mmCIF file of C-alpha atoms and ligand atoms in Angstrom:
data_model
loop_
_atom_site.group_PDB
_atom_site.id
_atom_site.type_symbol
_atom_site.label_atom_id
_atom_site.label_comp_id
_atom_site.label_asym_id
_atom_site.label_seq_id
_atom_site.Cartn_x
_atom_site.Cartn_y
_atom_site.Cartn_z
ATOM 1 C CA MET A 1 171.440 435.841 21.012
ATOM 2 C CA ILE A 2 172.549 432.982 18.963
ATOM 3 C CA THR A 3 174.236 433.321 15.640
ATOM 4 C CA PRO A 4 173.411 430.864 13.531
ATOM 5 C CA GLY A 5 176.382 429.284 12.125
ATOM 6 C CA ALA A 6 178.489 426.147 11.709
ATOM 7 C CA THR A 7 181.737 424.123 12.585
ATOM 8 C CA VAL A 8 183.214 422.974 9.299
ATOM 9 C CA ASN A 9 186.863 421.118 9.931
ATOM 10 C CA SER A 10 186.871 422.606 13.665
ATOM 11 C CA ARG A 11 186.254 426.102 12.351
ATOM 12 C CA THR A 12 183.353 427.924 13.179
ATOM 13 C CA VAL A 13 181.355 429.795 10.774
ATOM 14 C CA ALA A 14 178.856 432.290 11.264
ATOM 15 C CA PHE A 15 175.803 432.091 8.070
ATOM 16 C CA GLY A 16 175.857 435.934 8.298
ATOM 17 C CA ASN A 17 173.386 436.847 5.236
ATOM 18 C CA LEU A 18 173.096 434.175 3.046
ATOM 19 C CA PRO A 19 170.735 434.204 0.137
ATOM 20 C CA PRO A 20 167.977 431.685 1.057
ATOM 21 C CA HIS A 21 168.619 429.166 -1.681
ATOM 22 C CA THR A 22 172.423 429.053 -1.137
ATOM 23 C CA SER A 23 173.157 425.153 -1.088
ATOM 24 C CA ALA A 24 175.754 423.891 1.731
ATOM 25 C CA LEU A 25 177.921 423.074 -1.259
ATOM 26 C CA ASP A 26 178.750 426.329 -2.529
ATOM 27 C CA TRP A 27 178.877 427.976 1.147
ATOM 28 C CA ILE A 28 181.499 425.601 1.916
ATOM 29 C CA ARG A 29 183.188 425.901 -1.271
ATOM 30 C CA ASP A 30 183.160 430.213 -0.911
ATOM 31 C CA LEU A 31 184.829 429.257 2.573
ATOM 32 C CA GLY A 32 188.061 427.820 0.705
ATOM 33 C CA PHE A 33 187.263 423.967 1.210
ATOM 34 C CA THR A 34 187.423 423.428 -2.539
ATOM 35 C CA GLY A 35 187.515 419.379 -1.601
ATOM 36 C CA ALA A 36 184.065 419.132 -1.556
ATOM 37 C CA LYS A 37 182.792 418.340 -4.981
ATOM 38 C CA GLU A 38 179.528 418.543 -6.700
ATOM 39 C CA GLY A 39 177.893 415.087 -7.836
ATOM 40 C CA CYS A 40 174.305 415.157 -9.920
ATOM 41 C CA ALA A 41 173.667 418.688 -8.753
ATOM 42 C CA GLU A 42 169.782 417.557 -8.770
ATOM 43 C CA GLY A 43 169.461 416.034 -5.249
ATOM 44 C CA GLU A 44 169.929 412.517 -6.421
ATOM 45 C CA CYS A 45 173.419 411.096 -5.516
ATOM 46 C CA GLY A 46 173.734 412.179 -2.031
ATOM 47 C CA ALA A 47 176.791 414.018 -1.769
ATOM 48 C CA CYS A 48 174.761 417.014 -0.409
ATOM 49 C CA ALA A 49 173.280 415.100 2.344
ATOM 50 C CA ILE A 50 174.872 416.496 5.878
ATOM 51 C CA LEU A 51 173.835 415.485 9.397
ATOM 52 C CA VAL A 52 172.739 417.962 11.887
ATOM 53 C CA ALA A 53 172.580 417.768 15.760
ATOM 54 C CA ARG A 54 169.853 419.460 17.473
ATOM 55 C CA PRO A 55 168.301 418.893 21.327
ATOM 56 C CA SER A 56 166.269 415.989 21.400
ATOM 57 C CA THR A 57 162.214 417.206 21.214
ATOM 58 C CA THR A 58 161.760 414.458 23.523
ATOM 59 C CA GLY A 59 163.005 416.627 26.495
ATOM 60 C CA ASP A 60 165.489 413.612 27.701
ATOM 61 C CA ASN A 61 168.518 416.057 27.582
ATOM 62 C CA THR A 62 169.932 413.930 24.515
ATOM 63 C CA THR A 63 171.018 414.879 20.989
ATOM 64 C CA GLU A 64 168.661 414.297 17.555
ATOM 65 C CA TRP A 65 170.731 413.631 14.826
ATOM 66 C CA VAL A 66 169.014 414.578 11.212
ATOM 67 C CA CYS A 67 170.086 413.751 7.489
ATOM 68 C CA ILE A 68 169.224 416.586 5.586
ATOM 69 C CA ASN A 69 169.932 417.301 1.851
ATOM 70 C CA ALA A 70 171.494 420.812 2.205
HETATM 71 S S1 FES B 122 175.493 416.532 -5.868
HETATM 72 FE FE1 FES B 122 173.798 415.077 -5.974
HETATM 73 S S2 FES B 122 172.604 415.124 -4.418
HETATM 74 FE FE2 FES B 122 173.703 417.417 -4.447
#
């Protein structure tokens, strides 16, 4: 079973039982990475954009990068 999580500054951290509406910013700051700052808090400035790497859906064994508002 794969445990959902992320790697932040070379540190792998499981998401655990996060409430579903936790923002990536709050999660990262709660880990102690307080250099991450909030910008507009409305999804307009792009400061909350993160890149997610996932296996490509084309089946060609490549990586697909998707930008999401986190
Ligand atoms: S703080 Fe501006 S998009 Fe998140």
